[in-house]
PDB file of C-alpha atoms in Angstrom:
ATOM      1  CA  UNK A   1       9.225 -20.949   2.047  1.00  0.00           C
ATOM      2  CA  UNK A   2       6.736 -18.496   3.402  1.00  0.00           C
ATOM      3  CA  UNK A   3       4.147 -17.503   1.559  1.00  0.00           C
ATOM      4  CA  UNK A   4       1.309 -15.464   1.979  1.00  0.00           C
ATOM      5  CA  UNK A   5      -1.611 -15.452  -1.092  1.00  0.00           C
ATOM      6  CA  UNK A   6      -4.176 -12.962  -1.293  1.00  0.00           C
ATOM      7  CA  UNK A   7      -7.429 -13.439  -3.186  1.00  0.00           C
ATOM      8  CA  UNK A   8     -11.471 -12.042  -3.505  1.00  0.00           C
ATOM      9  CA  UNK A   9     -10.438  -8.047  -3.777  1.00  0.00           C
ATOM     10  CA  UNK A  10     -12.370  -6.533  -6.922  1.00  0.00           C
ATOM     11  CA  UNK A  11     -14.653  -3.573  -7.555  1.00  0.00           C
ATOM     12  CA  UNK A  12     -18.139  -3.103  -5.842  1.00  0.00           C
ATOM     13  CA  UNK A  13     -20.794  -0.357  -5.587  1.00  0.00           C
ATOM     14  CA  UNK A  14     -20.668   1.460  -2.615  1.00  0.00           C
ATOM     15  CA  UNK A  15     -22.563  -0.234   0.259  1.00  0.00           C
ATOM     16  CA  UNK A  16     -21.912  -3.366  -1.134  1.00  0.00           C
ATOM     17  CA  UNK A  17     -19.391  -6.612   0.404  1.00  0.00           C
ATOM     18  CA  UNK A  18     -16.817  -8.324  -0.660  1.00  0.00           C
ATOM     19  CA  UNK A  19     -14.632 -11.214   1.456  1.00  0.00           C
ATOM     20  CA  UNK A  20     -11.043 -11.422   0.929  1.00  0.00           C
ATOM     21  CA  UNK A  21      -9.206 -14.438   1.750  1.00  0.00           C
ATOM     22  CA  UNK A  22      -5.422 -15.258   2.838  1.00  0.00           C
ATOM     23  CA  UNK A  23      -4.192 -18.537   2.628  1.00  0.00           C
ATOM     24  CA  UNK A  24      -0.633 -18.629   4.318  1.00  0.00           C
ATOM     25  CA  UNK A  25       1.507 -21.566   4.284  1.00  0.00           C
ATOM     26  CA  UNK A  26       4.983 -22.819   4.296  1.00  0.00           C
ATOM     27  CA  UNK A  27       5.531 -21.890   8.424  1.00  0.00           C
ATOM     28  CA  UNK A  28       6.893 -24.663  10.192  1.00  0.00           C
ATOM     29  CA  UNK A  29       5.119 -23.442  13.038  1.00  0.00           C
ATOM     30  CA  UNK A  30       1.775 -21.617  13.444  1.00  0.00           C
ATOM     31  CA  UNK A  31       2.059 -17.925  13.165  1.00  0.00           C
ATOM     32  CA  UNK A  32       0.855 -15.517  16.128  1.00  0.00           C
ATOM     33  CA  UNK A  33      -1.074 -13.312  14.502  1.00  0.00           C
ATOM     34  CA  UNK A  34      -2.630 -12.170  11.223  1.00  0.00           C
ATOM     35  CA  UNK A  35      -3.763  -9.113  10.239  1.00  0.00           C
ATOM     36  CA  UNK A  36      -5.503  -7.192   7.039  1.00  0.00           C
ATOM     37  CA  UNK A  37      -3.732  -3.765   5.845  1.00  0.00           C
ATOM     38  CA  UNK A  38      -4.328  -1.491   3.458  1.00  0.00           C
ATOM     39  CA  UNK A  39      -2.762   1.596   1.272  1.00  0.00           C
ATOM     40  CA  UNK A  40      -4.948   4.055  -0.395  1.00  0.00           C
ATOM     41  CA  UNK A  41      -4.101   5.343  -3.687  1.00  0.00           C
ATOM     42  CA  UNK A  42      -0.950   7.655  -4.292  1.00  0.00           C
ATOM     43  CA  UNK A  43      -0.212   6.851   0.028  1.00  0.00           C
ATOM     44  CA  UNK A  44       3.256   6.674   1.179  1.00  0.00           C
ATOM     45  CA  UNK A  45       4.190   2.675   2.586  1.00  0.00           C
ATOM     46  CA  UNK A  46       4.601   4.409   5.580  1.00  0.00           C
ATOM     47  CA  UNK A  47       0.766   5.104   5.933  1.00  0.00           C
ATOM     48  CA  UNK A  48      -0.497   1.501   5.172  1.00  0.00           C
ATOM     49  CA  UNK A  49      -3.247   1.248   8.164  1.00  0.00           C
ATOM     50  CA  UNK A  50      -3.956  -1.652   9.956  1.00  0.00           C
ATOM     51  CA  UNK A  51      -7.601  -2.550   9.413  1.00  0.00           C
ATOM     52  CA  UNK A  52      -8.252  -5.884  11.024  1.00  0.00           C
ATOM     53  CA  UNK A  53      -6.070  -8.905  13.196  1.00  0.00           C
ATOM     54  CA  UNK A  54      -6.525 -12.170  14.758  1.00  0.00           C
ATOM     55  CA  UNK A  55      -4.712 -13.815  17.163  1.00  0.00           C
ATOM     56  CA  UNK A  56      -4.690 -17.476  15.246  1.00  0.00           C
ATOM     57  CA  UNK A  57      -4.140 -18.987  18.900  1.00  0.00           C
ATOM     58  CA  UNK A  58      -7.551 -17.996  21.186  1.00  0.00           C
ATOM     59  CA  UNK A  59      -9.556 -16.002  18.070  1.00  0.00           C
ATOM     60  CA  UNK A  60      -9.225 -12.340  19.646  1.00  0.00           C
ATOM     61  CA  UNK A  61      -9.811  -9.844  17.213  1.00  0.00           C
ATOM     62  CA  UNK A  62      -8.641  -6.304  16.343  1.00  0.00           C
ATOM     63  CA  UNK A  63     -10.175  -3.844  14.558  1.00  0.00           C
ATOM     64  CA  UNK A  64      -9.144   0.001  13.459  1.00  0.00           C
ATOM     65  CA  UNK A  65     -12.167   2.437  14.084  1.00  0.00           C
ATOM     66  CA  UNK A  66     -12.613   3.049  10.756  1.00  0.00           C
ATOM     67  CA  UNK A  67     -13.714  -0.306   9.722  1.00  0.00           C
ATOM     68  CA  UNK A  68     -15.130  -1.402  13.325  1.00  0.00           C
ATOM     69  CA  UNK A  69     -18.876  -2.764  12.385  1.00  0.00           C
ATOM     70  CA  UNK A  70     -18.211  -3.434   8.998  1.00  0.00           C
ATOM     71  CA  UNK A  71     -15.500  -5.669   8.337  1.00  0.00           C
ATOM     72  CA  UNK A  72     -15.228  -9.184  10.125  1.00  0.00           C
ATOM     73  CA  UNK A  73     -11.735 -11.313  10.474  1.00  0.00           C
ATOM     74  CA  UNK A  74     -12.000 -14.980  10.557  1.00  0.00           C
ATOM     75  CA  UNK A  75      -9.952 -17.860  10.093  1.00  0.00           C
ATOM     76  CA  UNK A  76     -10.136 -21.787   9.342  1.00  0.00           C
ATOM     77  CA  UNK A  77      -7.221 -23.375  10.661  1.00  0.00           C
ATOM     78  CA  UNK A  78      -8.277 -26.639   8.554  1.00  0.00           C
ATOM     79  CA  UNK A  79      -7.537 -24.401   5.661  1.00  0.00           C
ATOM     80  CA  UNK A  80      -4.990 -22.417   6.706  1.00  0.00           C
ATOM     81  CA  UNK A  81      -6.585 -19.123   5.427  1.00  0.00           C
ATOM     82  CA  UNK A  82      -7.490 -15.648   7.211  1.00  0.00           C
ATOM     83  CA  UNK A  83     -10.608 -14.007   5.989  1.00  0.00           C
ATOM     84  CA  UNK A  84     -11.524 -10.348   5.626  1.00  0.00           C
ATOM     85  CA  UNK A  85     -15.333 -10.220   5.228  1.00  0.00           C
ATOM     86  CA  UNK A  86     -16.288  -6.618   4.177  1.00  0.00           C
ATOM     87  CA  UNK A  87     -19.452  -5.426   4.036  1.00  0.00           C
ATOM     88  CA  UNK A  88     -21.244  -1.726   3.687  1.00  0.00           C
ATOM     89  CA  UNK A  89     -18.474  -0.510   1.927  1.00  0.00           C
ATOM     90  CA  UNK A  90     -17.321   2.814   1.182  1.00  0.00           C
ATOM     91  CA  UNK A  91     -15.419   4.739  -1.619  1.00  0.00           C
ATOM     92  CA  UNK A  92     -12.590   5.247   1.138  1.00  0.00           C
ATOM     93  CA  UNK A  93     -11.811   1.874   1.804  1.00  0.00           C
ATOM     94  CA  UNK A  94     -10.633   1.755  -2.071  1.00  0.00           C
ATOM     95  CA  UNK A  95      -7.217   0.414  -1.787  1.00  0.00           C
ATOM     96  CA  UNK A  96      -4.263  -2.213  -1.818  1.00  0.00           C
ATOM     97  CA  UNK A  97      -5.089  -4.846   0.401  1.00  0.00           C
ATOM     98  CA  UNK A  98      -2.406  -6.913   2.185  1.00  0.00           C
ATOM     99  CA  UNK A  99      -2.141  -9.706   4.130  1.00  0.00           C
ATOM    100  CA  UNK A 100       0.483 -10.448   6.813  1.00  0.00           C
ATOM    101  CA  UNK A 101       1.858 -12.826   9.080  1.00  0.00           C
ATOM    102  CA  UNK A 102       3.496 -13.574  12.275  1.00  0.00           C
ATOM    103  CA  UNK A 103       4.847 -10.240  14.298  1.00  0.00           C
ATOM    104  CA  UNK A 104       7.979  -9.703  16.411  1.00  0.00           C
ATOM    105  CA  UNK A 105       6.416  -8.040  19.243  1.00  0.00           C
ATOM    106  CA  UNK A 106       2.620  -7.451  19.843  1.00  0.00           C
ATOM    107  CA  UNK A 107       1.246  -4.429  18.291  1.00  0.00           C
ATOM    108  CA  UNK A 108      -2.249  -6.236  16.620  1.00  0.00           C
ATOM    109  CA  UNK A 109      -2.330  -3.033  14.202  1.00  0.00           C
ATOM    110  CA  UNK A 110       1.252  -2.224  13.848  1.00  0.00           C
ATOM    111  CA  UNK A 111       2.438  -2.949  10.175  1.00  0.00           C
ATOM    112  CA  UNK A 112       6.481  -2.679  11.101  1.00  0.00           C
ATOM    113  CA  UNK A 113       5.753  -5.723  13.475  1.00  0.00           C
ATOM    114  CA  UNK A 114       4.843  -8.170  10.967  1.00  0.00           C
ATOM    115  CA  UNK A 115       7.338 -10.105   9.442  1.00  0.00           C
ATOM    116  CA  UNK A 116       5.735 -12.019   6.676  1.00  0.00           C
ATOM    117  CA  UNK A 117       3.666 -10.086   3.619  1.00  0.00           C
ATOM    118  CA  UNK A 118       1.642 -11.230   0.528  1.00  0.00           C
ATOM    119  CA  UNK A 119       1.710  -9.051  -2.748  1.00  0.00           C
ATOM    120  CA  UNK A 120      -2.007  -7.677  -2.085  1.00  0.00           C
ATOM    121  CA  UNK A 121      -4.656  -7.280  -3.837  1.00  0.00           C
ATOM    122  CA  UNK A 122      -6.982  -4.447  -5.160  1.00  0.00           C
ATOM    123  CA  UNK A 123     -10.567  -3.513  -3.925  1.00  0.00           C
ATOM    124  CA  UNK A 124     -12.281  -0.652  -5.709  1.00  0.00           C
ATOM    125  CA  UNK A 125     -15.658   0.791  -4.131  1.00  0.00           C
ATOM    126  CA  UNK A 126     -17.175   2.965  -6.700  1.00  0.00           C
ATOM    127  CA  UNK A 127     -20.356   3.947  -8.618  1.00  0.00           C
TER     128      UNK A 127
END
């Protein structure tokens, strides 16, 4: 069975980092991609935003504009887990964060491509 753990959200002071992990297992093959989303407080599903993605295969990386700079993706393969290393944050970026897996076609950002979702976790940026 797929599964897809998320871990490391909590609150911060603004301008401070945090580094959210993903640990995916259960695929009997390796996925395609992984990516970081997130839904803001009282947001619709439908506006989750795609904040971050790797391509487990060469590395590439994707990033929205509004965390370009400031948030690094990573991965260990040994470990099977996707990082999301965060860092100058902002009261904005104060959401649900979610990790997903594997996509059906190839839209990096796209949350209605992935297949495969943790339950997310919470990161609060506030004084």
């Amino acid at each position: 069975r797929v599964q897809l753990e998320e871990s490391g959200g909590g609150s911060v002071q603004p301008g401070g980092s945090l580094r959210l992990s993903c640990v995916v297992s259960g695929f009997t093959y390796s996925p395609n991609l992984v990516g970081w989303f997130r839904q803001a407080p009282g947001k619709p599903r439908k506006e989750r935003e795609g904040v971050a993605a790797i391509d487990t295969r060469g590395g590439t990386t994707y990033y929205s504009d509004s965390v370009k700079g400031r948030f690094t993706i990573a991965q260990d393969k040994g470990k099977s887990t996707v990082y999301l290393h965060m860092t100058d944050l902002k009261p904005e970026d104060s959401a649900m964060y979610y990790c997903a897996a594997d996509v059906r076609g190839w839209k990096p950002l796209g949350q209605y491509e992935y297949i495969n979702w943790g339950l997310g976790i919470q990161v609060t940026v506030g004084s």
